[in-house]
Structures are given as structure tokens and as C-alpha cells.
Short mmCIF file of N, CA and C in Angstrom, two decimals:
data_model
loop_
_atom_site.label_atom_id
_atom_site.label_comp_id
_atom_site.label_asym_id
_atom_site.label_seq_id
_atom_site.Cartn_x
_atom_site.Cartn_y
_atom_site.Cartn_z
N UNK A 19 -11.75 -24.45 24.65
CA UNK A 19 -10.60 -24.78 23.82
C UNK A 19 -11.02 -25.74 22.71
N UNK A 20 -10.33 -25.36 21.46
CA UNK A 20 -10.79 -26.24 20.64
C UNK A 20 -10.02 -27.41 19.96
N UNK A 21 -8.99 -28.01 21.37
CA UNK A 21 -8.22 -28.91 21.45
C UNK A 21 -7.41 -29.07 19.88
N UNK A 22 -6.77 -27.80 19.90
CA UNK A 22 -5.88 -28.05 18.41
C UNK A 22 -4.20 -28.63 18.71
N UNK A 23 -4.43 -30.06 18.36
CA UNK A 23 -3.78 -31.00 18.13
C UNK A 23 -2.46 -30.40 17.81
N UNK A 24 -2.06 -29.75 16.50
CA UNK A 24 -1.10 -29.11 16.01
C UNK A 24 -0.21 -27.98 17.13
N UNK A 25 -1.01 -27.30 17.60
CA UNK A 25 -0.65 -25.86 18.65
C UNK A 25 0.12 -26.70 20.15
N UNK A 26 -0.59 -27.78 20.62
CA UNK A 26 -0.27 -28.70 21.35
C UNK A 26 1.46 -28.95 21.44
N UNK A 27 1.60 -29.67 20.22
CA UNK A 27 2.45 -30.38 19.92
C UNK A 27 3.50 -28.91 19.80
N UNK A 28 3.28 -28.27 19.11
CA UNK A 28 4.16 -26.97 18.85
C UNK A 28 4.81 -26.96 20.32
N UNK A 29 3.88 -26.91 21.73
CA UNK A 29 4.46 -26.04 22.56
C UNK A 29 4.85 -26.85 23.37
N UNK A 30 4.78 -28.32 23.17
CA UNK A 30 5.76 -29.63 23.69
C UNK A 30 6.63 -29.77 23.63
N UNK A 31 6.37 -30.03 22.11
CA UNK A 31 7.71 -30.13 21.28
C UNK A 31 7.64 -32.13 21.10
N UNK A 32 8.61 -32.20 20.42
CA UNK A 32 9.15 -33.51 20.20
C UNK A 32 10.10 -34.39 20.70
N UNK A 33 10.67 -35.58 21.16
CA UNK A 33 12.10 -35.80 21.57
C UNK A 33 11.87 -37.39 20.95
N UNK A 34 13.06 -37.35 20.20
CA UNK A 34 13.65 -38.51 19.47
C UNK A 34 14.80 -39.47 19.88
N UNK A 35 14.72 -40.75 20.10
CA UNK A 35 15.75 -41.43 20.46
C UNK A 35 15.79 -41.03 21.80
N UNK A 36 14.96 -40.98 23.18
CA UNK A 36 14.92 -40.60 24.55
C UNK A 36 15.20 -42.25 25.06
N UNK A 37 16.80 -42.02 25.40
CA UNK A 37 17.33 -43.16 26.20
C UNK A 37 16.19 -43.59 27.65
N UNK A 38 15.97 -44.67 27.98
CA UNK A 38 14.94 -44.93 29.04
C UNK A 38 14.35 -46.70 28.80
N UNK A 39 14.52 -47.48 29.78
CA UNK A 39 13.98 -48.67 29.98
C UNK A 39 13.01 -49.17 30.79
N UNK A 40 12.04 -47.78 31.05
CA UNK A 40 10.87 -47.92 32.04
C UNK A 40 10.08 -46.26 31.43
N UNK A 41 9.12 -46.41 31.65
CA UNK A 41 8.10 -44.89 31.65
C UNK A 41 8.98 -44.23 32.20
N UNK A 42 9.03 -44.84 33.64
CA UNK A 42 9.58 -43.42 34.45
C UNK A 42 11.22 -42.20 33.95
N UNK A 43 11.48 -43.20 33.55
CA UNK A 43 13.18 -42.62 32.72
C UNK A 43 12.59 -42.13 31.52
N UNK A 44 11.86 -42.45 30.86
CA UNK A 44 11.34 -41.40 29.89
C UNK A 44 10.77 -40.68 30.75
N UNK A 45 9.69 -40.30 31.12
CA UNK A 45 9.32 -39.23 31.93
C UNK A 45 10.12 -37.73 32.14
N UNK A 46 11.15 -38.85 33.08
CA UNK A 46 12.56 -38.21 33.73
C UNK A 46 12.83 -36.66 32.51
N UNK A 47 13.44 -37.39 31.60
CA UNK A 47 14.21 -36.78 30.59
C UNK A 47 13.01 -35.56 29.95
N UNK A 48 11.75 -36.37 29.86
CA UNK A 48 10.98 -35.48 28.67
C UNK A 48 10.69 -34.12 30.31
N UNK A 49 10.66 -34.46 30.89
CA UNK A 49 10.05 -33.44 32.32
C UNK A 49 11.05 -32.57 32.27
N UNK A 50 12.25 -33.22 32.36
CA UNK A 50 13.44 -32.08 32.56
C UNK A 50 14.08 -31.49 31.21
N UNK A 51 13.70 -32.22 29.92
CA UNK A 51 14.01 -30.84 29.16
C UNK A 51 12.97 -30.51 28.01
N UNK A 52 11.66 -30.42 28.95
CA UNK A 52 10.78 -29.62 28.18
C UNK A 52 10.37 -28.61 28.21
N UNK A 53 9.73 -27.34 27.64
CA UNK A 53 9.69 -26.50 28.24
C UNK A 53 8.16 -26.04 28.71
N UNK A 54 8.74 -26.43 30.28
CA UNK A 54 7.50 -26.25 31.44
C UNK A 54 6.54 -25.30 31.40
N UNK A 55 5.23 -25.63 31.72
CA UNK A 55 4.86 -24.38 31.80
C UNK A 55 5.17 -23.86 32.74
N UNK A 56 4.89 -22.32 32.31
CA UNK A 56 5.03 -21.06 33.88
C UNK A 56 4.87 -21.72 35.04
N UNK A 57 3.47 -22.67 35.33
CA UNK A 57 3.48 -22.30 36.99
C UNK A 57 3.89 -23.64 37.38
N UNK A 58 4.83 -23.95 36.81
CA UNK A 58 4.64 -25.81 37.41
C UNK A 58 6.26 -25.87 37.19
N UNK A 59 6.99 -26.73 38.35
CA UNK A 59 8.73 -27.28 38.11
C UNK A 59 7.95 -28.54 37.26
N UNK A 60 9.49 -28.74 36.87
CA UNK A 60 9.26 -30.28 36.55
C UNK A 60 9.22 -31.34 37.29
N UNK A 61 9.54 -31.49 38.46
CA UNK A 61 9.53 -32.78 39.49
C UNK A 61 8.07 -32.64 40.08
N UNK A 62 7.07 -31.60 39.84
CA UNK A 62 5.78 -31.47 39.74
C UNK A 62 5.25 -32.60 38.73
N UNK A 63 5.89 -32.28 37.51
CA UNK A 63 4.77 -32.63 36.36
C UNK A 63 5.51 -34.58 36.42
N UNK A 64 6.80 -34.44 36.75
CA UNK A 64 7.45 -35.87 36.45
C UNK A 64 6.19 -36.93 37.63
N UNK A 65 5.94 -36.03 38.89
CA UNK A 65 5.54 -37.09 40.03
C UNK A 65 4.05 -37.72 39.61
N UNK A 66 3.54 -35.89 38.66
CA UNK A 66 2.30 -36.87 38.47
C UNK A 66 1.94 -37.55 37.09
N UNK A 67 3.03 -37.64 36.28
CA UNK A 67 3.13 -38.54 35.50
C UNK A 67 3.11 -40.00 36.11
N UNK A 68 4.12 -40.43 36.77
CA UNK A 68 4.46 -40.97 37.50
C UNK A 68 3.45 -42.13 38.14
N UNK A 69 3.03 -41.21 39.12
CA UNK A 69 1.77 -41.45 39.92
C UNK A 69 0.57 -42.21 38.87
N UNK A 70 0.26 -41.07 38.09
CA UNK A 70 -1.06 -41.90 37.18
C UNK A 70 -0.26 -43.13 36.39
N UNK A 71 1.01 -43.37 36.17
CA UNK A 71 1.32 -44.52 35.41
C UNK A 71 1.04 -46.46 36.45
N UNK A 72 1.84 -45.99 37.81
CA UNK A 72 1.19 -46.55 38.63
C UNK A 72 0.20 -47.56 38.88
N UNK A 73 -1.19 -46.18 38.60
CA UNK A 73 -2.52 -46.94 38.94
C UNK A 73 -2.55 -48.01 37.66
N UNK A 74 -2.08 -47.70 36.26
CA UNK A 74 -2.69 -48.06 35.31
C UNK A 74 -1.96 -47.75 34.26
N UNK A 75 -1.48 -48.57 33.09
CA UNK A 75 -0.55 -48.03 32.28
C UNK A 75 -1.70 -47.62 31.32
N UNK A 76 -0.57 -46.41 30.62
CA UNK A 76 -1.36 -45.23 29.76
C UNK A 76 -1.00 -46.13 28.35
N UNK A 77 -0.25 -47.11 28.23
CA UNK A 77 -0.51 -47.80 26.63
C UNK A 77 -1.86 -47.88 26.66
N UNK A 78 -1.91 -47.68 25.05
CA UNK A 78 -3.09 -48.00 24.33
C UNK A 78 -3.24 -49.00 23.10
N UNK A 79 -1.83 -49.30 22.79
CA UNK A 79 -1.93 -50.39 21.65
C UNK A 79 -1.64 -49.95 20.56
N UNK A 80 -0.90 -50.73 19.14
CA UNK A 80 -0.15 -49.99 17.88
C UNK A 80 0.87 -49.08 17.96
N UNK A 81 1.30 -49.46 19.53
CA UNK A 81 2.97 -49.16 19.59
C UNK A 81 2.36 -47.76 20.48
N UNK A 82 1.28 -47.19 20.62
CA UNK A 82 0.91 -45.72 21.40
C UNK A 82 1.14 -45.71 22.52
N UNK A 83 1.28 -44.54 23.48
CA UNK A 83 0.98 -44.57 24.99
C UNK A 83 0.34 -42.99 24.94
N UNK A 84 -0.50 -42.46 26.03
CA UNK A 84 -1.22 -41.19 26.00
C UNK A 84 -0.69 -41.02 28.18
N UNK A 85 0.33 -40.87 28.26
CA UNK A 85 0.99 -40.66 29.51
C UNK A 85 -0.04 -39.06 29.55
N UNK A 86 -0.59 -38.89 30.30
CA UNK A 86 -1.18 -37.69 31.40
C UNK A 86 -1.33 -37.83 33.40
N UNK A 87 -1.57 -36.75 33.26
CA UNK A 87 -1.79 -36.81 34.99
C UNK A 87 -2.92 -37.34 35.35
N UNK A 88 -2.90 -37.93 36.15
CA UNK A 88 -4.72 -38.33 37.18
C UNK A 88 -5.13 -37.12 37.17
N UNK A 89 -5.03 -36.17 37.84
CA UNK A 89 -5.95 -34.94 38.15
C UNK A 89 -5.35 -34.00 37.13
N UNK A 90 -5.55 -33.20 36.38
CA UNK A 90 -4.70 -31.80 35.55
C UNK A 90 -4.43 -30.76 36.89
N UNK A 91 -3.00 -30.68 36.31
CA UNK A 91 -2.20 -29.76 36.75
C UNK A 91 -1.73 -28.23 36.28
N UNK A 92 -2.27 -28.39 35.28
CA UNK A 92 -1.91 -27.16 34.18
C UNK A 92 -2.56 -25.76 34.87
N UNK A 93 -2.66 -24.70 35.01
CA UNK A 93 -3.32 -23.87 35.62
C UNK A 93 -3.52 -23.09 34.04
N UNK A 94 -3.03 -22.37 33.45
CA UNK A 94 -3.56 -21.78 32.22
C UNK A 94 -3.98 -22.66 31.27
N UNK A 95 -4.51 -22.24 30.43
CA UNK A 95 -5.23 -22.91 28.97
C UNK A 95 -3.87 -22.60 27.70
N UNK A 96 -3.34 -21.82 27.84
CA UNK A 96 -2.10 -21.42 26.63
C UNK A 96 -0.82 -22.14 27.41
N UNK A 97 -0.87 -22.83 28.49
CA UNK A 97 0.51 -23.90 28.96
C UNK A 97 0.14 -25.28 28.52
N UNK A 98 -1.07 -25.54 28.36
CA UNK A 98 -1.20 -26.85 27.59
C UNK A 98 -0.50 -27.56 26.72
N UNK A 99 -0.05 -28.77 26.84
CA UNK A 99 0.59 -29.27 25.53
C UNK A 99 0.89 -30.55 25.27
N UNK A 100 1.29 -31.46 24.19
CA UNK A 100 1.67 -32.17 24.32
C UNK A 100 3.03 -32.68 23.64
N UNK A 101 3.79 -33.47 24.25
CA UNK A 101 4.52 -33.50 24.20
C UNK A 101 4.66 -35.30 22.99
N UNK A 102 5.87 -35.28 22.43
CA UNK A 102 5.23 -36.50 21.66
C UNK A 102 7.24 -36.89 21.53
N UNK A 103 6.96 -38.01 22.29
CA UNK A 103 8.45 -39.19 22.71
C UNK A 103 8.33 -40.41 21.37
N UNK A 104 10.13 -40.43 21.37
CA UNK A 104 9.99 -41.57 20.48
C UNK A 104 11.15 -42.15 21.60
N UNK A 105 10.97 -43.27 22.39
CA UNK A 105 11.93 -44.34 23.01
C UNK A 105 12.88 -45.01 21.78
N UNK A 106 14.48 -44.70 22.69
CA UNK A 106 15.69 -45.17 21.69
C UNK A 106 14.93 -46.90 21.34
N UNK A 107 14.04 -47.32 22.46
CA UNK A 107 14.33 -48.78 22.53
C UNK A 107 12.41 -48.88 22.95
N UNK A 108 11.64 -49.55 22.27
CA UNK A 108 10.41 -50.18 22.55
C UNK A 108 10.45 -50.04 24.05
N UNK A 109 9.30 -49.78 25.15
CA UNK A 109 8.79 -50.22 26.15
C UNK A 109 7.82 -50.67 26.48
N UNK A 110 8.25 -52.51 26.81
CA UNK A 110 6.97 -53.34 27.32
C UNK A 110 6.27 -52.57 28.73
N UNK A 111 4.95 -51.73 28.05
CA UNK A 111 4.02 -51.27 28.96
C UNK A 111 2.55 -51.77 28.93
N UNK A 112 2.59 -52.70 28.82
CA UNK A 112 1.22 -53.69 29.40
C UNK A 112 0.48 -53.46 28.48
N UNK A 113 0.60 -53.16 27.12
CA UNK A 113 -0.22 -52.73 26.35
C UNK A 113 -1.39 -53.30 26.28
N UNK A 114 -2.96 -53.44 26.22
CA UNK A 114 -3.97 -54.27 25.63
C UNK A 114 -3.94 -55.19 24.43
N UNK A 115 -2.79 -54.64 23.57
CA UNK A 115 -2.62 -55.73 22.42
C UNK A 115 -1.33 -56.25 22.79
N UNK A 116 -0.27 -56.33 23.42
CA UNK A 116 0.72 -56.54 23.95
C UNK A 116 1.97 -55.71 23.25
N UNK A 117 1.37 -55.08 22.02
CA UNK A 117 2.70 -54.29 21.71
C UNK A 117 3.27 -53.40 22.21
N UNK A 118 4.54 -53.49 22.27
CA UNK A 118 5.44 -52.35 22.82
C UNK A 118 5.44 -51.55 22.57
N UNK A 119 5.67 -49.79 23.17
CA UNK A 119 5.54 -48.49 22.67
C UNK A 119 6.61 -47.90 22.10
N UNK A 120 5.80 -47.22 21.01
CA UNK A 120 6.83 -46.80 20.23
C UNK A 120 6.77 -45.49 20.20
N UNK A 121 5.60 -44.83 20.39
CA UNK A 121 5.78 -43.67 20.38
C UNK A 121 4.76 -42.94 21.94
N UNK A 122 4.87 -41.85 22.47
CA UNK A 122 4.61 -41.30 23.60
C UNK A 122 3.56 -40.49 23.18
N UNK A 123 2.54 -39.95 23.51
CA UNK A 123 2.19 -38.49 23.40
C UNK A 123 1.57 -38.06 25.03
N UNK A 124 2.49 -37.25 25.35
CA UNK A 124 2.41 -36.66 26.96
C UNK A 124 1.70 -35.78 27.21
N UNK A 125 0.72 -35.73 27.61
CA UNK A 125 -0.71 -34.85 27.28
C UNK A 125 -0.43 -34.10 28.79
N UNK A 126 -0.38 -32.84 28.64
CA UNK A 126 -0.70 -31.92 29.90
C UNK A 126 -1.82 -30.95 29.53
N UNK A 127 -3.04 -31.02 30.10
CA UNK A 127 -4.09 -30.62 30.01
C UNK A 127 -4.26 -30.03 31.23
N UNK A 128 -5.71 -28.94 30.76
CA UNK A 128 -5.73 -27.46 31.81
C UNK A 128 -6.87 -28.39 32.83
N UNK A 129 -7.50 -28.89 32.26
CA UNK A 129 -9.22 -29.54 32.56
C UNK A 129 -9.53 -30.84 32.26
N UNK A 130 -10.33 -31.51 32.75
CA UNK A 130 -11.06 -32.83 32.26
C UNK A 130 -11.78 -32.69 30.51
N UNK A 131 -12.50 -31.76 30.50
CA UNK A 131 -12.55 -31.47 29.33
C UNK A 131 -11.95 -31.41 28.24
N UNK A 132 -11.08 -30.61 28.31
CA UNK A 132 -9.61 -30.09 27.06
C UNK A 132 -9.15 -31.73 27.08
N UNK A 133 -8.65 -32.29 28.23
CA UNK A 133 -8.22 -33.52 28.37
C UNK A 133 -8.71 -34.39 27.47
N UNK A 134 -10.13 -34.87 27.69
CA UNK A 134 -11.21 -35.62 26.85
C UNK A 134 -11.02 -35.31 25.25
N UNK A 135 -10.98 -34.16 24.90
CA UNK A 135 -10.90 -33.59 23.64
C UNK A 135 -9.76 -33.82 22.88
N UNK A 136 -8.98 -33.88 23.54
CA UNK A 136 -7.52 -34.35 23.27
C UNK A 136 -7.17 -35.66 22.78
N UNK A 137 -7.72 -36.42 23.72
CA UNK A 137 -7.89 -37.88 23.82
C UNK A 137 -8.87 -38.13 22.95
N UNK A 138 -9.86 -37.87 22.46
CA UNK A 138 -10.67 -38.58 21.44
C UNK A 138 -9.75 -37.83 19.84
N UNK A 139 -9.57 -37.04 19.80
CA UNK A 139 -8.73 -36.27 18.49
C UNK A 139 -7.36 -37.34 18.40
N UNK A 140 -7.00 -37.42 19.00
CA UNK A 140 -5.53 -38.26 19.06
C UNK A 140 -6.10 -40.05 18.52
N UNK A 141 -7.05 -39.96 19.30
CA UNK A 141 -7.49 -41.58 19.24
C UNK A 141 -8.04 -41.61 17.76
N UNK A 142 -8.38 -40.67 17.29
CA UNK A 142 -9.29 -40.55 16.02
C UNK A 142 -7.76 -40.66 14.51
N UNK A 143 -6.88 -39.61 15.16
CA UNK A 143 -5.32 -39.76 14.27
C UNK A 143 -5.10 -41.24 14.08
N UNK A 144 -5.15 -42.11 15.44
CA UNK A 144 -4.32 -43.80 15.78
C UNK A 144 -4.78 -44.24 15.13
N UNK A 145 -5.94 -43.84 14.79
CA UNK A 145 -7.24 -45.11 13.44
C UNK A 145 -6.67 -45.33 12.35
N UNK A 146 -6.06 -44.46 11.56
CA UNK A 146 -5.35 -43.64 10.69
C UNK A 146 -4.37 -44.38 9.86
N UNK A 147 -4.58 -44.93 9.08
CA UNK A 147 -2.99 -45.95 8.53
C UNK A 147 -2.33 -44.66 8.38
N UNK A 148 -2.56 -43.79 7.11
CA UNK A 148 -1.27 -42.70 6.96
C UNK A 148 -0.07 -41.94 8.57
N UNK A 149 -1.29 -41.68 9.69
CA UNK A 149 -0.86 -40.99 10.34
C UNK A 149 0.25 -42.37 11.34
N UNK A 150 -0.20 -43.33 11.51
CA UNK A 150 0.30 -44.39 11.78
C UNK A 150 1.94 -44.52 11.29
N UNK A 151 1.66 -44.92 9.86
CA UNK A 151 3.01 -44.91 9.17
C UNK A 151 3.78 -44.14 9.53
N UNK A 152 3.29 -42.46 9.50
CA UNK A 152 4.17 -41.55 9.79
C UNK A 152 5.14 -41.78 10.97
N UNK A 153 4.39 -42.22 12.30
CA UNK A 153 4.48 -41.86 13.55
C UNK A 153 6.19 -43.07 13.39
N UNK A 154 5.53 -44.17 12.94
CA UNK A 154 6.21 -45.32 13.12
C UNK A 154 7.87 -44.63 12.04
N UNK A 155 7.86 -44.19 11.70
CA UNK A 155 9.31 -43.57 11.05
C UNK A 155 10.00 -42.22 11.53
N UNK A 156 9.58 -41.89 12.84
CA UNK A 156 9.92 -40.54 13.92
C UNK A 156 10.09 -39.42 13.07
N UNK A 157 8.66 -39.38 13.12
CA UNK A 157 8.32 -38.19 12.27
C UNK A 157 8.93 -36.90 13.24
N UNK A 158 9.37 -35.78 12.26
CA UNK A 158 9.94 -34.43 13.14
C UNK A 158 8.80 -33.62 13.58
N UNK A 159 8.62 -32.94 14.11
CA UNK A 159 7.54 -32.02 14.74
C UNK A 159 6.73 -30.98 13.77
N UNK A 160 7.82 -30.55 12.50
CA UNK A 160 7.12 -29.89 11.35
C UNK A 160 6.46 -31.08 10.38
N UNK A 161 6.77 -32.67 10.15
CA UNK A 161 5.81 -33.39 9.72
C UNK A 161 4.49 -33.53 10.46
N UNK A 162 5.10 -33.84 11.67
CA UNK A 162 3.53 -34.04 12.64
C UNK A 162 2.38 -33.12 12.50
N UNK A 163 3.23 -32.00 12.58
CA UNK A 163 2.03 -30.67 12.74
C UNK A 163 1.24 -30.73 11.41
N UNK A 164 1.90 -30.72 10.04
CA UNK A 164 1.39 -30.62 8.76
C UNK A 164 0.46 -31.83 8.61
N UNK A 165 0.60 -33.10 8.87
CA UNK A 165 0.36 -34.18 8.69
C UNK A 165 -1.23 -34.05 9.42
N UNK A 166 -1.07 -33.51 11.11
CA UNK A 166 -2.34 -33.07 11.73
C UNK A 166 -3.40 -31.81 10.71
N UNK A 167 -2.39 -31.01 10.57
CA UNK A 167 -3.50 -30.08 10.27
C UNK A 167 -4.13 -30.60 8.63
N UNK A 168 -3.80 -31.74 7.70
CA UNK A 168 -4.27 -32.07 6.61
C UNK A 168 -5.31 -33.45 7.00
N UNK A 169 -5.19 -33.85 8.01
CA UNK A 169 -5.99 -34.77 8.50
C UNK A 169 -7.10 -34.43 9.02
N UNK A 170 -7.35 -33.26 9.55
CA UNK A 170 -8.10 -32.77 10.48
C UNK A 170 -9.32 -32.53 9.42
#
């Protein structure tokens, strides 16, 4: 896979203003109205969100979080996706710089690999003043995608 950022996001989708005062209530909401892949419910994908938040919060700092599973759950390579949350309200999640999250990107990956690939492409966007700015004004899902594929 050649971890395309844009195709990702397409088959996530977006959610704006997701009422929630903990990960897990975001979770909640983005699990139950996203559209799942084929082989997985959502109280599948919510537990192991969940679970990996737990060990270790998925903030990363500049308002980001990269929420995925400990182990991938995904069984196909075309159910992959990510999903990209904007919280009605900041969540203090332990960030490394202490800022609060502002925006989500919910990575469901097939493999450790695709995973990795994902995660360094995304981390490479965060560097990004333009893509930054964007994120920080809840960008819609046809900015994101355009915004990715001119960055890339």
C-alpha cells in the first residue's frame, strides 16, 4: 500500500463539532457513525480504540491526536481508513507539549506497516504551517483531501 493519505480520509470521512469530554465519548460517536468496515461492528473497533488509549495517550502535540488500535484489526487493505474528528470542546489528553486536542485523526490500519506509513505521512503534514492552519479552522473533507494531495 502506498499509504495514500487522501483515499484514507475519503473512506473515514470527517466529523465536526463531535460532542465528547474524554477520548472515549469521542470514540463512542466517531465508531458508531462511521462507516465500518465489512468485517468489523463498531463496539469492536470502539474497544480497541479504547484499550490502546489506556496504555498511553495517542496525543502528539499542536492540538493532534493519531488514536489507532494496539494490534490492527482491519482484515482487508481497501477497509482502511482514517477517520479525522474535530472535538466541539479541546481535550486535555496528556499531550507532550501540554496542548489540548483539537483535532483527531483515527487511523484504522490493515498491518504494522500501512500503519507506520501512515504515521510518518501524517507526521510529515503536522510539520506543515499551511496544513496546520488549515486543520486548526475545521477544514471539510474536500479541503483536506485537496490540501493533501498538493502537499504531497
Amino acid at each position: 500500500m502506498s499509504a495514500d493519505l487522501s483515499v484514507l480520509i475519503q473512506r473515514g470521512g470527517v466529523f465536526d463539532n463531535v460532542e465528547g469530554s474524554t477520548p472515549e465519548e469521542i470514540y463512542k460517536f466517531v465508531t458508531d457513525n462511521m462507516k465500518a468496515p465489512f468485517s468489523l461492528d463498531s463496539q469492536t473497533i470502539y474497544d480497541a480504540l479504547c484499550s490502546r488509549e489506556k496504555i498511553m495517550s495517542t496525543a502528539v502535540g499542536n492540538g493532534f491526536a493519531l488514536p489507532h488500535c494496539r494490534v490492527p484489526i482491519i482484515k482487508e487493505e481497501n477497509e482502511q481508513r482514517i477517520c479525522v474528528v474535530y472535538p466541539k470542546t479541546p481535550l486535555e489528553m496528556n499531550a507532550p507539549d501540554g496542548n489540548p486536542v483539537t483535532v483527531m485523526f483515527v487511523i484504522l490500519a490493515q498491518n504494522q506497516t500501512d500503519h507506520l506509513a501512515i504515521l510518518s505521512k501524517l507526521v510529515g503534514l503536522f510539520q506543515k504551517e499551511d496544513f496546520k492552519n488549515l486543520m486548526n479552522i475545521h477544514a471539510s473533507e474536500e479541503k483536506i483531501v485537496a490540501a493533501i494531495k498538493k502537499m504531497a
